[in-house]
Structure formats: C-alpha cells, structure tokens
C-alpha positions as a LaTeX table, in Angstrom:
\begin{tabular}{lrrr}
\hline
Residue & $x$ (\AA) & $y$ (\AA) & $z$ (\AA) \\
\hline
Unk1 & $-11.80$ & 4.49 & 19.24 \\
Unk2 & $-8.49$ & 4.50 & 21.29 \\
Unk3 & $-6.59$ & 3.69 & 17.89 \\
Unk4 & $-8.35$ & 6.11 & 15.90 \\
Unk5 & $-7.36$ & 9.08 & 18.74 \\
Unk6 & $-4.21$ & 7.64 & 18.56 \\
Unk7 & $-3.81$ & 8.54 & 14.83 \\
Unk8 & $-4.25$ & 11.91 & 15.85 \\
Unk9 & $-8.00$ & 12.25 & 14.61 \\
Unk10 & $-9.86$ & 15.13 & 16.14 \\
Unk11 & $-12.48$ & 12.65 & 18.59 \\
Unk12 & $-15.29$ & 16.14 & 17.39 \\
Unk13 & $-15.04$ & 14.70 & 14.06 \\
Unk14 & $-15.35$ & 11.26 & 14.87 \\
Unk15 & $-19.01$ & 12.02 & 16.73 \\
Unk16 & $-19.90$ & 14.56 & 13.92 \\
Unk17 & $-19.28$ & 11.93 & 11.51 \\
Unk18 & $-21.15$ & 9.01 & 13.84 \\
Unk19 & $-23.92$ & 11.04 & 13.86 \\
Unk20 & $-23.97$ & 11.91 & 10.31 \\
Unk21 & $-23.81$ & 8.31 & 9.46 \\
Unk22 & $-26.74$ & 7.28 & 12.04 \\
Unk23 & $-29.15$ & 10.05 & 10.53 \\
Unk24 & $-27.95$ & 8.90 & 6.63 \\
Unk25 & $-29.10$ & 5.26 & 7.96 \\
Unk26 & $-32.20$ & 6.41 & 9.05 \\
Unk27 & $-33.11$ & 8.42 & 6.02 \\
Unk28 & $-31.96$ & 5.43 & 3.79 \\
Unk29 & $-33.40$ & 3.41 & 5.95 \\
Unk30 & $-30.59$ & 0.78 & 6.32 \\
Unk31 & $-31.33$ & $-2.98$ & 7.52 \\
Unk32 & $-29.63$ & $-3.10$ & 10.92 \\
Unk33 & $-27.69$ & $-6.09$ & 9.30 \\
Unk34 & $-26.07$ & $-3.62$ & 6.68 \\
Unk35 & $-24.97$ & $-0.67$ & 9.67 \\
Unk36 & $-20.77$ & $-0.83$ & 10.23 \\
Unk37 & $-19.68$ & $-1.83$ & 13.73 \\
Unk38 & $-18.08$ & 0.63 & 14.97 \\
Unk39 & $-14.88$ & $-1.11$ & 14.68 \\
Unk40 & $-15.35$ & $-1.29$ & 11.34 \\
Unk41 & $-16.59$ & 2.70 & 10.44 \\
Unk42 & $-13.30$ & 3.74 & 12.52 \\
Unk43 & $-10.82$ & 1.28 & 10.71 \\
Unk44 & $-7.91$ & 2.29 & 9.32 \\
Unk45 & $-9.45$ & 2.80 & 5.97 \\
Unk46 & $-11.31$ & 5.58 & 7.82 \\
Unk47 & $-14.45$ & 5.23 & 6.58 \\
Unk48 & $-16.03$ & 7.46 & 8.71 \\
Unk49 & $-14.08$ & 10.76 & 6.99 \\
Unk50 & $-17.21$ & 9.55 & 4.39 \\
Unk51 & $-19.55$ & 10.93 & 6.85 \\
Unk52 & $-18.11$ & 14.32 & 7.73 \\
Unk53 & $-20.48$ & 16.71 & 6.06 \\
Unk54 & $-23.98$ & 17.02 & 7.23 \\
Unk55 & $-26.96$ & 14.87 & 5.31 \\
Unk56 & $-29.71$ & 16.53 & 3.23 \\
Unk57 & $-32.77$ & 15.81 & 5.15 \\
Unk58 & $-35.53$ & 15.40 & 2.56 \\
Unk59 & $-38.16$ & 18.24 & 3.07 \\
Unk60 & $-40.53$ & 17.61 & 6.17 \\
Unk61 & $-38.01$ & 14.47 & 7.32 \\
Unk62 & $-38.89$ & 13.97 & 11.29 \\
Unk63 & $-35.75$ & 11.88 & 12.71 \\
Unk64 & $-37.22$ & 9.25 & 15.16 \\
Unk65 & $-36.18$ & 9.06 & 18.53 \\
Unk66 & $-33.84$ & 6.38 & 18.33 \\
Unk67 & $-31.59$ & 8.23 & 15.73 \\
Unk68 & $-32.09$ & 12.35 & 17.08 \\
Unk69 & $-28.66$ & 13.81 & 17.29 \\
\hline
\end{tabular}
C-alpha cells in the first residue's frame, strides 16, 4: 500500500479498484486459492488499474455479505 501511494497513485482508486475486484470474484465466483494478495494486486505491474471500472452485475445478482461494498 505504502509503495503504491508512494508512486503517486490516487489511494480512491486503489479502494475503487479493491472493491471492483472483490465483487468480480464474487460474481465469478473465484476459489479463494486463485484471489491476489494484496501485495500482489498492488505490485508494480499494477494490476489493480485492471479493476478500475465498475463490474456488470448480471440481472437480479444479490452480493453476499461478505463481499457488499
């Protein structure tokens, strides 16, 4: 986190983009084995700049409670 902020990434786009990613799990329905650390989705490869724009819920998706953002 600290290096990512130090990069001079906006930390509003970081949680945007951690919650996108959480709610595309869910909807995908990723193992838990197969969800980045987050050390890995905030490497320098920024793979969490994937995650920016909202996910398509598919019609009369209810999040659970683990993943509500």
């Amino acid at each position: 986190w600290r290096a990512t902020i130090a990069r001079r990434v906006d930390p509003l786009l970081l949680i945007e983009a951690a919650k996108n990613y959480a709610l595309a799990c869910e909807i995908e329905n990723t193992q838990t084995k197969f969800i980045k650390y987050g050390r890995t989705f905030l490497s320098k490869d920024e793979p969490w700049r994937d995650h920016l724009e909202p996910v398509a819920e598919p019609t009369g998706y209810t999040p659970s409670d683990s993943y509500a953002v």
